[in-house]
Tab-separated table of C-alpha atoms in Angstrom:
chain	number	residue	atom	x	y	z
A	1	MET	CA	-5.334	-31.424	128.909
A	2	SER	CA	-3.479	-30.928	132.175
A	3	SER	CA	-5.860	-28.571	133.647
A	4	THR	CA	-8.790	-30.680	132.650
A	5	PHE	CA	-7.265	-33.539	134.391
A	6	PHE	CA	-6.523	-31.433	137.455
A	7	ALA	CA	-10.155	-30.150	137.489
A	8	LEU	CA	-11.385	-33.873	137.575
A	9	ALA	CA	-8.827	-34.995	140.246
A	10	VAL	CA	-9.989	-31.974	142.352
A	11	CYS	CA	-13.604	-32.817	142.024
A	12	GLY	CA	-13.354	-36.350	142.580
A	13	SER	CA	-11.346	-35.935	145.589
A	14	TYR	CA	-13.826	-33.467	147.050
A	15	VAL	CA	-16.466	-35.838	146.723
A	16	PHE	CA	-14.918	-38.927	148.024
A	17	VAL	CA	-13.081	-37.525	150.730
A	18	GLY	CA	-16.037	-35.507	151.747
A	19	LEU	CA	-18.057	-38.870	151.597
A	20	GLY	CA	-15.377	-40.607	153.651
A	21	LEU	CA	-15.459	-37.807	156.392
A	22	ILE	CA	-19.309	-38.315	156.891
A	23	LEU	CA	-19.122	-42.061	157.122
A	24	LEU	CA	-16.178	-41.769	159.502
A	25	ASN	CA	-17.819	-39.168	161.712
A	26	GLN	CA	-20.894	-41.427	161.737
A	27	TYR	CA	-18.840	-44.452	162.790
A	28	ILE	CA	-16.996	-42.431	165.449
A	29	LEU	CA	-20.145	-41.045	167.036
A	30	LYS	CA	-22.380	-44.458	166.903
A	31	ASP	CA	-20.213	-47.685	166.339
A	32	LEU	CA	-17.242	-46.217	168.693
A	33	HIS	CA	-19.782	-45.018	171.258
A	34	PHE	CA	-18.426	-41.572	171.345
A	35	PRO	CA	-21.704	-39.533	171.539
A	36	TYR	CA	-19.919	-36.021	171.768
A	37	PRO	CA	-20.529	-34.133	168.670
A	38	MET	CA	-19.466	-30.883	170.031
A	39	PHE	CA	-15.723	-32.137	171.008
A	40	LEU	CA	-15.495	-34.137	167.720
A	41	SER	CA	-16.430	-30.823	165.849
A	42	GLY	CA	-14.147	-28.894	167.815
A	43	LEU	CA	-11.167	-31.171	166.891
A	44	GLY	CA	-11.694	-30.866	163.146
A	45	VAL	CA	-12.108	-27.114	163.338
A	46	PHE	CA	-9.056	-26.818	165.575
A	47	ALA	CA	-6.962	-29.144	163.016
A	48	SER	CA	-8.113	-26.363	160.375
A	49	ALA	CA	-6.940	-23.544	162.432
A	50	ILE	CA	-3.427	-25.276	163.098
A	51	PHE	CA	-2.919	-25.937	159.412
A	52	ALA	CA	-3.749	-22.384	158.272
A	53	ARG	CA	-1.251	-21.218	160.792
A	54	VAL	CA	1.391	-23.606	159.557
A	55	LEU	CA	0.849	-22.401	155.902
A	56	VAL	CA	1.174	-18.820	157.070
A	57	ARG	CA	4.486	-19.724	159.160
A	58	LEU	CA	5.871	-21.524	156.108
A	59	GLY	CA	5.148	-18.534	153.825
A	60	VAL	CA	2.829	-20.594	151.593
A	61	SER	CA	0.044	-17.993	152.300
A	62	ARG	CA	-0.062	-14.556	153.634
A	63	ILE	CA	-2.864	-12.650	155.696
A	64	THR	CA	-3.402	-9.124	154.558
A	65	LYS	CA	-6.654	-7.989	156.117
A	66	THR	CA	-6.140	-8.656	159.859
A	67	GLU	CA	-6.575	-5.092	161.015
A	68	ALA	CA	-10.218	-5.365	160.168
A	69	VAL	CA	-10.496	-8.165	162.603
A	70	GLU	CA	-7.982	-7.060	165.398
A	71	GLY	CA	-8.284	-6.021	169.151
A	72	VAL	CA	-11.896	-5.253	170.042
A	73	LEU	CA	-13.081	-5.820	166.403
A	74	TRP	CA	-12.056	-9.612	167.017
A	75	TYR	CA	-14.679	-9.707	169.882
A	76	GLN	CA	-17.439	-7.696	167.823
A	77	ARG	CA	-16.976	-9.488	164.346
A	78	VAL	CA	-15.259	-12.634	164.616
A	79	LEU	CA	-16.552	-14.208	167.751
A	80	PRO	CA	-20.308	-13.924	166.552
A	81	VAL	CA	-19.666	-15.580	163.298
A	82	GLY	CA	-17.599	-18.337	165.089
A	83	LEU	CA	-20.380	-18.863	167.308
A	84	ALA	CA	-22.967	-19.297	164.381
A	85	SER	CA	-20.369	-21.612	162.642
A	86	ALA	CA	-19.972	-23.540	165.549
A	87	GLY	CA	-23.569	-24.204	166.001
A	88	THR	CA	-23.756	-25.422	162.445
A	89	PHE	CA	-21.044	-27.964	162.967
A	90	ALA	CA	-22.196	-29.129	166.503
A	91	PHE	CA	-25.852	-29.543	165.522
A	92	GLY	CA	-24.922	-31.118	162.241
A	93	ASN	CA	-23.083	-33.814	163.862
A	94	MET	CA	-25.339	-34.234	166.664
A	95	ALA	CA	-28.042	-35.041	164.039
A	96	TYR	CA	-26.361	-38.092	163.307
A	97	LEU	CA	-27.180	-39.509	166.708
A	98	TYR	CA	-30.826	-39.724	165.806
A	99	LEU	CA	-31.264	-39.714	162.200
A	100	ASP	CA	-30.148	-42.195	159.447
A	101	VAL	CA	-27.073	-40.951	157.260
A	102	GLY	CA	-29.257	-41.057	154.077
A	103	PHE	CA	-32.050	-39.136	155.636
A	104	ILE	CA	-29.752	-36.260	156.884
A	105	GLN	CA	-28.390	-35.969	153.409
A	106	MET	CA	-32.196	-35.503	152.139
A	107	LEU	CA	-32.623	-32.821	154.717
A	108	LYS	CA	-29.772	-30.860	153.745
A	109	SER	CA	-31.704	-29.792	150.470
A	110	PHE	CA	-33.827	-27.710	152.930
A	111	THR	CA	-31.062	-25.467	153.932
A	112	PRO	CA	-31.414	-22.846	151.271
A	113	VAL	CA	-35.011	-22.322	152.074
A	114	VAL	CA	-33.864	-21.273	155.699
A	115	ILE	CA	-31.026	-19.126	154.291
A	116	ILE	CA	-33.359	-17.386	151.832
A	117	LEU	CA	-35.861	-16.405	154.557
A	118	PHE	CA	-33.044	-15.381	156.897
A	119	ALA	CA	-31.570	-13.162	154.321
A	120	TYR	CA	-34.636	-11.634	153.219
A	121	VAL	CA	-35.786	-10.889	156.685
A	122	SER	CA	-32.445	-9.322	157.622
A	123	GLY	CA	-32.400	-7.325	154.422
A	124	VAL	CA	-29.210	-8.946	153.029
A	125	GLU	CA	-30.732	-9.950	149.849
A	126	THR	CA	-34.196	-9.943	148.034
A	127	PRO	CA	-34.642	-13.238	146.350
A	128	THR	CA	-35.563	-13.354	142.556
A	129	MET	CA	-38.800	-15.389	141.283
A	130	PRO	CA	-36.648	-18.233	140.110
A	131	VAL	CA	-35.251	-18.594	143.496
A	132	VAL	CA	-38.751	-18.206	145.266
A	133	TYR	CA	-40.061	-20.984	142.997
A	134	SER	CA	-37.218	-23.290	143.493
A	135	VAL	CA	-37.733	-22.659	147.428
A	136	ILE	CA	-41.407	-23.561	147.158
A	137	ILE	CA	-40.350	-26.993	145.252
A	138	ILE	CA	-37.641	-27.676	147.840
A	139	SER	CA	-40.218	-27.173	150.814
A	140	ILE	CA	-42.904	-29.422	149.112
A	141	GLY	CA	-40.427	-31.991	148.516
A	142	ILE	CA	-38.946	-32.309	151.922
A	143	ALA	CA	-42.328	-32.122	153.429
A	144	ALA	CA	-43.125	-35.190	151.501
A	145	THR	CA	-39.874	-36.810	152.461
A	146	CYS	CA	-40.420	-36.280	156.232
A	147	SER	CA	-44.055	-37.579	155.897
A	148	PHE	CA	-43.274	-40.733	154.275
A	149	SER	CA	-39.968	-41.350	156.150
A	150	PRO	CA	-40.334	-44.661	158.225
A	151	THR	CA	-37.630	-43.907	160.956
A	152	ILE	CA	-38.341	-39.942	161.238
A	153	ASN	CA	-37.184	-38.775	164.678
A	154	VAL	CA	-38.601	-35.374	165.940
A	155	LEU	CA	-35.539	-34.559	168.044
A	156	GLY	CA	-33.233	-35.365	165.526
A	157	LEU	CA	-35.459	-33.464	162.901
A	158	THR	CA	-35.157	-30.335	165.217
A	159	ILE	CA	-31.461	-30.757	165.552
A	160	MET	CA	-30.811	-30.786	161.955
A	161	MET	CA	-33.071	-27.671	161.503
A	162	LEU	CA	-31.072	-25.935	163.946
A	163	SER	CA	-28.099	-26.622	162.051
A	164	ALA	CA	-29.730	-25.027	159.034
A	165	VAL	CA	-30.751	-21.916	161.061
A	166	MET	CA	-27.149	-21.603	162.388
A	167	GLU	CA	-25.815	-21.727	159.059
A	168	ALA	CA	-28.299	-19.038	157.686
A	169	VAL	CA	-27.198	-16.840	160.783
A	170	ARG	CA	-23.655	-17.545	159.850
A	171	LEU	CA	-23.982	-16.322	156.345
A	172	VAL	CA	-26.065	-13.233	157.470
A	173	LEU	CA	-23.625	-12.292	160.172
A	174	THR	CA	-20.669	-12.614	157.719
A	175	GLN	CA	-22.427	-10.290	155.391
A	176	PHE	CA	-23.038	-7.861	157.996
A	177	LEU	CA	-19.811	-8.199	160.073
A	178	LEU	CA	-16.976	-9.424	157.664
A	179	LYS	CA	-18.450	-8.354	154.175
A	180	GLN	CA	-15.292	-5.964	153.414
A	181	CYS	CA	-12.874	-8.649	154.193
A	182	LYS	CA	-13.321	-11.247	151.437
A	183	PHE	CA	-10.977	-13.692	152.942
A	184	GLY	CA	-9.626	-16.465	150.915
A	185	VAL	CA	-9.459	-20.033	151.993
A	186	VAL	CA	-6.443	-19.806	154.357
A	187	GLU	CA	-7.212	-16.534	155.695
A	188	GLY	CA	-10.668	-17.511	156.386
A	189	GLN	CA	-9.479	-20.634	158.412
A	190	TYR	CA	-6.834	-18.508	160.179
A	191	VAL	CA	-9.196	-15.924	161.322
A	192	LEU	CA	-12.491	-17.715	162.012
A	193	SER	CA	-11.450	-21.332	162.886
A	194	PRO	CA	-10.103	-20.170	166.227
A	195	ALA	CA	-13.196	-18.694	167.229
A	196	SER	CA	-15.293	-21.616	166.054
A	197	ALA	CA	-12.991	-24.156	168.016
A	198	LEU	CA	-13.268	-22.012	171.000
A	199	TRP	CA	-16.932	-21.961	171.260
A	200	LEU	CA	-16.926	-25.739	170.522
A	201	PHE	CA	-14.745	-26.659	173.275
A	202	VAL	CA	-16.637	-24.320	175.637
A	203	ALA	CA	-19.723	-25.981	174.683
A	204	SER	CA	-18.505	-29.279	175.174
A	205	ALA	CA	-16.723	-28.406	178.587
A	206	LEU	CA	-20.434	-27.174	179.755
A	207	PHE	CA	-22.541	-29.946	178.261
A	208	GLU	CA	-20.474	-32.956	177.483
A	209	PHE	CA	-17.410	-32.931	179.852
A	210	ARG	CA	-19.353	-34.439	182.806
A	211	GLN	CA	-20.599	-37.532	180.856
A	212	MET	CA	-17.233	-37.862	179.102
A	213	TYR	CA	-15.471	-38.052	182.562
A	214	GLU	CA	-17.836	-40.558	183.923
A	215	ASN	CA	-17.646	-42.670	180.831
A	216	ASN	CA	-13.848	-42.446	180.341
A	217	ALA	CA	-14.449	-41.125	176.874
A	218	MET	CA	-10.789	-39.973	176.483
A	219	LYS	CA	-9.958	-43.755	176.565
A	220	ILE	CA	-11.849	-44.030	173.355
A	221	VAL	CA	-9.961	-41.354	171.831
A	222	PHE	CA	-6.592	-42.725	172.723
A	223	ASP	CA	-7.449	-46.555	171.767
A	224	ASN	CA	-8.824	-45.484	168.365
A	225	PHE	CA	-6.539	-42.202	167.857
A	226	SER	CA	-6.050	-43.197	164.153
A	227	PHE	CA	-9.856	-42.770	163.508
A	228	PHE	CA	-9.898	-39.238	165.330
A	229	LEU	CA	-6.889	-38.119	163.494
A	230	LEU	CA	-7.927	-39.260	160.163
A	231	ALA	CA	-11.426	-37.484	160.716
A	232	SER	CA	-9.362	-34.150	161.839
A	233	VAL	CA	-7.215	-34.328	158.485
A	234	ALA	CA	-10.327	-35.182	156.420
A	235	GLY	CA	-12.033	-32.231	157.560
A	236	VAL	CA	-8.925	-29.867	156.790
A	237	VAL	CA	-8.815	-31.492	153.316
A	238	VAL	CA	-12.266	-31.095	152.459
A	239	ASN	CA	-12.259	-27.346	153.435
A	240	PHE	CA	-9.351	-26.712	151.201
A	241	MET	CA	-10.585	-29.016	148.336
A	242	ALA	CA	-13.793	-27.036	148.338
A	243	TYR	CA	-11.779	-23.769	147.439
A	244	SER	CA	-9.693	-25.709	144.943
A	245	VAL	CA	-12.908	-26.929	143.120
A	246	ILE	CA	-14.221	-23.253	142.966
A	247	GLN	CA	-10.641	-22.209	141.670
A	248	ALA	CA	-10.725	-25.141	139.053
A	249	THR	CA	-14.226	-24.728	138.005
A	250	ASN	CA	-16.818	-22.611	139.607
A	251	SER	CA	-19.027	-22.362	142.879
A	252	LEU	CA	-22.012	-23.817	140.889
A	253	THR	CA	-19.927	-26.981	140.060
A	254	MET	CA	-18.864	-27.286	143.868
A	255	LYS	CA	-22.487	-27.154	144.930
A	256	MET	CA	-23.610	-29.843	142.383
A	257	LEU	CA	-20.811	-31.962	143.500
A	258	GLY	CA	-22.069	-31.608	146.970
A	259	THR	CA	-25.574	-32.849	145.813
A	260	LEU	CA	-23.807	-35.733	144.005
A	261	ARG	CA	-22.094	-36.671	147.268
A	262	SER	CA	-25.229	-36.579	149.092
A	263	ILE	CA	-26.797	-38.920	146.665
A	264	ILE	CA	-23.838	-41.402	146.789
A	265	THR	CA	-24.016	-41.301	150.637
A	266	ILE	CA	-27.760	-41.948	150.651
A	267	GLY	CA	-26.794	-45.205	148.644
A	268	PHE	CA	-23.975	-46.181	151.144
A	269	GLY	CA	-26.591	-45.641	153.769
A	270	VAL	CA	-28.703	-48.218	152.191
A	271	MET	CA	-25.894	-50.602	151.374
A	272	LEU	CA	-23.840	-50.502	154.653
A	273	PHE	CA	-26.268	-49.560	157.181
A	274	LYS	CA	-29.396	-51.290	155.907
A	275	GLU	CA	-31.363	-47.894	155.912
A	276	VAL	CA	-34.745	-48.294	154.717
A	277	ILE	CA	-35.875	-45.434	152.194
A	278	THR	CA	-39.651	-45.900	150.906
A	279	GLU	CA	-40.690	-45.240	147.488
A	280	ARG	CA	-42.796	-42.194	148.410
A	281	GLU	CA	-39.829	-40.933	150.333
A	282	ALA	CA	-37.615	-41.045	147.469
A	283	GLU	CA	-39.923	-39.559	145.315
A	284	GLY	CA	-40.087	-36.399	147.725
A	285	TYR	CA	-36.410	-36.141	147.847
A	286	LEU	CA	-36.173	-36.194	143.991
A	287	PHE	CA	-38.641	-33.405	143.870
A	288	ALA	CA	-36.865	-31.436	146.212
A	289	LEU	CA	-33.535	-32.156	144.570
A	290	ALA	CA	-34.969	-30.667	141.274
A	291	GLY	CA	-35.833	-27.616	143.347
A	292	PHE	CA	-32.306	-27.725	144.777
A	293	VAL	CA	-30.860	-27.771	141.272
A	294	MET	CA	-32.896	-25.113	140.114
A	295	TYR	CA	-32.001	-22.876	143.327
A	296	ASN	CA	-28.176	-23.423	142.635
A	297	MET	CA	-28.611	-22.303	138.739
A	298	ALA	CA	-30.727	-19.405	139.785
A	299	SER	CA	-28.513	-18.189	142.595
A	300	SER	CA	-25.250	-18.739	140.425
A	301	GLY	CA	-26.749	-16.470	137.495
A	302	MET	CA	-26.937	-19.443	135.089
A	303	LEU	CA	-30.921	-19.008	134.530
A	304	ASP	CA	-30.270	-15.181	133.732
A	305	ARG	CA	-27.519	-16.083	131.283
A	306	VAL	CA	-30.070	-18.544	129.435
A	307	ALA	CA	-32.556	-15.915	129.353
A	308	ILE	CA	-30.410	-13.226	127.988
A	309	LEU	CA	-29.456	-15.544	125.056
A	310	HIS	CA	-33.036	-14.994	123.813
A	311	LEU	CA	-33.108	-11.129	124.261
A	312	THR	CA	-32.118	-8.356	121.967
A	313	PRO	CA	-28.908	-6.424	123.367
A	314	ASP	CA	-30.975	-3.431	124.661
A	315	LYS	CA	-33.546	-5.784	126.640
A	316	ALA	CA	-30.337	-7.946	127.642
A	317	ALA	CA	-28.907	-4.889	129.260
A	318	LYS	CA	-32.119	-3.949	131.153
A	319	GLN	CA	-32.540	-7.600	132.306
A	320	LEU	CA	-28.998	-7.181	133.877
A	321	CYS	CA	-29.781	-4.112	135.692
A	322	THR	CA	-33.029	-5.389	137.120
A	323	SER	CA	-31.567	-8.776	138.260
A	324	GLY	CA	-28.993	-7.176	140.118
A	325	CYS	CA	-26.242	-8.646	137.860
A	326	VAL	CA	-22.933	-6.917	136.897
A	327	PRO	CA	-22.351	-6.361	132.991
A	328	ALA	CA	-18.903	-6.817	132.054
A	329	THR	CA	-16.816	-4.224	130.203
A	330	SER	CA	-17.186	-5.887	127.092
A	331	PRO	CA	-20.580	-5.482	124.913
A	332	VAL	CA	-23.817	-6.823	125.804
A	333	ALA	CA	-24.464	-7.804	122.344
A	334	GLY	CA	-21.529	-10.043	122.129
A	335	LEU	CA	-23.080	-12.109	125.105
A	336	ASP	CA	-19.815	-11.864	126.945
A	337	VAL	CA	-21.090	-10.866	130.137
A	338	GLU	CA	-20.073	-11.587	133.843
A	339	VAL	CA	-23.038	-12.176	136.137
A	340	GLY	CA	-22.533	-10.887	139.745
A	341	LEU	CA	-22.760	-13.757	142.096
A	342	PRO	CA	-25.196	-12.699	145.132
A	343	LEU	CA	-24.625	-13.656	148.743
A	344	LEU	CA	-26.704	-17.017	148.593
A	345	ALA	CA	-24.542	-18.454	145.920
A	346	VAL	CA	-22.005	-19.376	148.564
A	347	SER	CA	-21.376	-23.208	149.599
A	348	LEU	CA	-24.200	-24.957	151.306
A	349	GLY	CA	-24.613	-28.106	153.406
A	350	LYS	CA	-21.721	-27.977	155.864
A	351	GLY	CA	-23.578	-29.487	158.644
A	352	GLU	CA	-20.921	-31.927	159.395
A	353	VAL	CA	-17.046	-31.090	159.999
A	354	GLU	CA	-15.896	-30.646	156.469
């Protein structure tokens, strides 16, 4: 009973803290007239780096794999991944300057399509047919959504696609450069967050500092310090909540919660910001959403599990081998199997600092 309550509490916290962070970032960027997404993203990532180091100093967590990313290896492995991660955050927050909150949540459903393409082209992973079908469904749905959107902005759409591309690049680079590390949540923040924060602040200095100086933007930060602090803390909480959700449930549950959060955010966009969503646009999104759910099920191995239930033991074992899944030590005939999770089963949709 206590474990069930804990799982529900973690899942609920992940959804609503993430929702609050999305709305808070949008409020800072637009309503507080602070259009500097690189700097804002940098604050959140920097807070995660600091928090991870505090946990390590207090002995709450241990870092055991630093030899793989120390010295020159830090420049070869961590910096490239940090750059891609910084691009994901910066472009994701930048999109809020040009697009409605609800429309951005709809576009996030397209992220798996970009990741699949990059993973396939780079040779990291070959998608299964269910994944291919889901990608086609998502593409058709998002195309319809964009076609019928009354407030579409080409620049904003391009920025959102760049965020998806950078997320795909990050995942592919992680697979190539950090595959053997397999960091936990604290180790990942400890190693990667400083590099991401460095890139974000360098980019902010190059592209935002002059305008920030001319508009006395730091006065906005000091006058509304509580909002900026809350956004940074919420970013840290969501990052660690995501890991807690996976620990309490599984990665598929976390991705489904992300989908639920997107739907709730769309509703808040309509109610709070009077965003207009046409009937055709909603139909396109629902079509893409069906493909997104199918993608999550396929990438997590759930569809394979369902199919195996209807096979004989010999055919089930053959299906496990051909689909790239890993059978457990217990007999397949007993249906006690462990399906290996591919690269593309990782968390998606981290456009904003979460």
